Every structure is written in C-alpha cells, then in structure tokens.
Amino acid sequence: MARGEHIFVRCSTAGIPFQHHGIDMGDETVIHLAPTQGARVAIHDESGAFVVRREPLEIFRRGQAISVVKHAGGLPADQVVVNAEKLLG
C-alpha cells in the first residue's frame, strides 16, 4: 500500500457482508467514514451519526486483510491526501 491509495476491508454486521473503504495516508493511518461515539452501523442512515476521521491502520482493518482499489487515471496521491484531509471532522 502507498500514500493516497483507496483501500478497503471486508466486514460484516448482523451477518450482512460489506466493504469498509478509506484512504491510506502513508503514515500507518487511514481517513475513513466512521460512526460517532456509541453510534451503530446501519445499511441506510441519515442520522448524522457518522464522521470522517483519521485513525491508525490497525483500528481501521480490525484484523482483516486490506485490499487496494486501482483507479485508472485517478488523481495524484498528494491531491487525494489533501482532499481526504479536508473532509476530516
């Protein structure tokens, strides 16, 4: 994996499989959408109970294998990182 890459892990909640995506920041952290304190993951949620945050890679992956999404003609890694950082909070 490399800085600015789009990554994901396979997860499940209540027996329903899904993929959790984030941006590798190149320093063992990931920026991703996550539930706020005490919020539960839902398939469809408009409660505002989620926030974009930066967390250690190990918390993001929760023991799961990490896969990389390749985007043909995507933005340069530095631009991806800047865009992700703008979404924090």
PDB file of C-alpha atoms in Angstrom:
ATOM      1  CA  MET A   1       0.000   0.000   0.000  1.00  0.00           C
ATOM      2  CA  ALA A   2       1.053   3.560  -0.587  1.00  0.00           C
ATOM      3  CA  ARG A   3       0.101   7.082   0.446  1.00  0.00           C
ATOM      4  CA  GLY A   4      -3.106   8.253  -1.198  1.00  0.00           C
ATOM      5  CA  GLU A   5      -4.362   4.793  -2.156  1.00  0.00           C
ATOM      6  CA  HIS A   6      -8.037   3.885  -1.903  1.00  0.00           C
ATOM      7  CA  ILE A   7      -8.192   0.826   0.360  1.00  0.00           C
ATOM      8  CA  PHE A   8     -10.907  -1.376   1.826  1.00  0.00           C
ATOM      9  CA  VAL A   9     -11.523  -4.289   4.159  1.00  0.00           C
ATOM     10  CA  ARG A  10     -14.308  -6.843   4.003  1.00  0.00           C
ATOM     11  CA  CYS A  11     -16.552  -6.764   7.086  1.00  0.00           C
ATOM     12  CA  SER A  12     -19.987  -7.858   8.214  1.00  0.00           C
ATOM     13  CA  THR A  13     -22.583  -6.648  10.662  1.00  0.00           C
ATOM     14  CA  ALA A  14     -25.549  -8.727  11.745  1.00  0.00           C
ATOM     15  CA  GLY A  15     -24.413 -11.312   9.174  1.00  0.00           C
ATOM     16  CA  ILE A  16     -24.593  -8.812   6.306  1.00  0.00           C
ATOM     17  CA  PRO A  17     -21.291  -8.501   4.398  1.00  0.00           C
ATOM     18  CA  PHE A  18     -19.992  -5.113   3.277  1.00  0.00           C
ATOM     19  CA  GLN A  19     -16.770  -3.342   2.365  1.00  0.00           C
ATOM     20  CA  HIS A  20     -15.360  -0.532   4.500  1.00  0.00           C
ATOM     21  CA  HIS A  21     -13.330   1.987   2.462  1.00  0.00           C
ATOM     22  CA  GLY A  22     -10.717   4.579   3.355  1.00  0.00           C
ATOM     23  CA  ILE A  23      -7.663   6.491   2.140  1.00  0.00           C
ATOM     24  CA  ASP A  24      -4.185   5.316   3.165  1.00  0.00           C
ATOM     25  CA  MET A  25      -2.341   8.370   4.472  1.00  0.00           C
ATOM     26  CA  GLY A  26       1.110   6.776   4.160  1.00  0.00           C
ATOM     27  CA  ASP A  27       1.909   7.008   7.868  1.00  0.00           C
ATOM     28  CA  GLU A  28       0.045   3.947   9.207  1.00  0.00           C
ATOM     29  CA  THR A  29      -3.192   5.965   9.440  1.00  0.00           C
ATOM     30  CA  VAL A  30      -6.371   5.916   7.349  1.00  0.00           C
ATOM     31  CA  ILE A  31      -9.027   8.575   6.763  1.00  0.00           C
ATOM     32  CA  HIS A  32     -12.478   6.986   6.628  1.00  0.00           C
ATOM     33  CA  LEU A  33     -16.144   7.445   7.484  1.00  0.00           C
ATOM     34  CA  ALA A  34     -16.855   6.018  10.936  1.00  0.00           C
ATOM     35  CA  PRO A  35     -19.664   6.018  13.487  1.00  0.00           C
ATOM     36  CA  THR A  36     -19.508   8.677  16.181  1.00  0.00           C
ATOM     37  CA  GLN A  37     -19.259   7.567  19.808  1.00  0.00           C
ATOM     38  CA  GLY A  38     -21.929   4.967  20.507  1.00  0.00           C
ATOM     39  CA  ALA A  39     -23.464   5.049  17.018  1.00  0.00           C
ATOM     40  CA  ARG A  40     -24.295   1.809  15.279  1.00  0.00           C
ATOM     41  CA  VAL A  41     -23.536   0.910  11.689  1.00  0.00           C
ATOM     42  CA  ALA A  42     -26.658   0.820   9.551  1.00  0.00           C
ATOM     43  CA  ILE A  43     -27.214  -0.061   5.916  1.00  0.00           C
ATOM     44  CA  HIS A  44     -29.091   3.198   5.315  1.00  0.00           C
ATOM     45  CA  ASP A  45     -28.591   6.002   7.802  1.00  0.00           C
ATOM     46  CA  GLU A  46     -29.386   9.699   7.647  1.00  0.00           C
ATOM     47  CA  SER A  47     -28.982  10.335  11.376  1.00  0.00           C
ATOM     48  CA  GLY A  48     -25.725  12.247  11.079  1.00  0.00           C
ATOM     49  CA  ALA A  49     -24.197   9.752  13.499  1.00  0.00           C
ATOM     50  CA  PHE A  50     -21.087   9.358  11.345  1.00  0.00           C
ATOM     51  CA  VAL A  51     -17.953  11.432  10.963  1.00  0.00           C
ATOM     52  CA  VAL A  52     -14.857  11.354   8.743  1.00  0.00           C
ATOM     53  CA  ARG A  53     -11.870  10.679  10.953  1.00  0.00           C
ATOM     54  CA  ARG A  54      -8.231   9.650  10.871  1.00  0.00           C
ATOM     55  CA  GLU A  55      -7.343   6.511  12.788  1.00  0.00           C
ATOM     56  CA  PRO A  56      -4.473   4.036  12.981  1.00  0.00           C
ATOM     57  CA  LEU A  57      -4.450   1.473  10.190  1.00  0.00           C
ATOM     58  CA  GLU A  58      -4.828  -1.373  12.707  1.00  0.00           C
ATOM     59  CA  ILE A  59      -8.085   0.094  14.060  1.00  0.00           C
ATOM     60  CA  PHE A  60      -9.418   0.550  10.516  1.00  0.00           C
ATOM     61  CA  ARG A  61      -8.576  -3.001   9.441  1.00  0.00           C
ATOM     62  CA  ARG A  62      -9.731  -4.766  12.639  1.00  0.00           C
ATOM     63  CA  GLY A  63      -7.655  -7.811  11.794  1.00  0.00           C
ATOM     64  CA  GLN A  64      -8.952  -8.070   8.226  1.00  0.00           C
ATOM     65  CA  ALA A  65      -6.879  -8.204   5.042  1.00  0.00           C
ATOM     66  CA  ILE A  66      -6.571  -4.890   3.223  1.00  0.00           C
ATOM     67  CA  SER A  67      -7.315  -4.626  -0.496  1.00  0.00           C
ATOM     68  CA  VAL A  68      -6.395  -1.751  -2.799  1.00  0.00           C
ATOM     69  CA  VAL A  69      -8.800  -0.247  -5.348  1.00  0.00           C
ATOM     70  CA  LYS A  70      -6.991   0.772  -8.535  1.00  0.00           C
ATOM     71  CA  HIS A  71      -8.423   3.801 -10.329  1.00  0.00           C
ATOM     72  CA  ALA A  72      -7.353   4.271 -13.940  1.00  0.00           C
ATOM     73  CA  GLY A  73      -6.405   7.884 -14.467  1.00  0.00           C
ATOM     74  CA  GLY A  74      -7.038   8.835 -10.827  1.00  0.00           C
ATOM     75  CA  LEU A  75      -5.769  11.923  -9.042  1.00  0.00           C
ATOM     76  CA  PRO A  76      -2.138  12.159  -7.909  1.00  0.00           C
ATOM     77  CA  ALA A  77      -1.571  10.722  -4.421  1.00  0.00           C
ATOM     78  CA  ASP A  78      -0.814  14.124  -2.860  1.00  0.00           C
ATOM     79  CA  GLN A  79      -4.122  15.527  -4.141  1.00  0.00           C
ATOM     80  CA  VAL A  80      -6.035  12.508  -2.809  1.00  0.00           C
ATOM     81  CA  VAL A  81      -4.463  13.060   0.630  1.00  0.00           C
ATOM     82  CA  VAL A  82      -5.278  16.789   0.618  1.00  0.00           C
ATOM     83  CA  ASN A  83      -8.887  16.070  -0.415  1.00  0.00           C
ATOM     84  CA  ALA A  84      -9.272  13.449   2.332  1.00  0.00           C
ATOM     85  CA  GLU A  85      -7.850  15.794   4.990  1.00  0.00           C
ATOM     86  CA  LYS A  86     -10.378  18.485   4.001  1.00  0.00           C
ATOM     87  CA  LEU A  87     -13.208  16.087   4.929  1.00  0.00           C
ATOM     88  CA  LEU A  88     -11.994  15.409   8.491  1.00  0.00           C
ATOM     89  CA  GLY A  89     -14.498  16.105  11.238  1.00  0.00           C
TER      90      GLY A  89
END
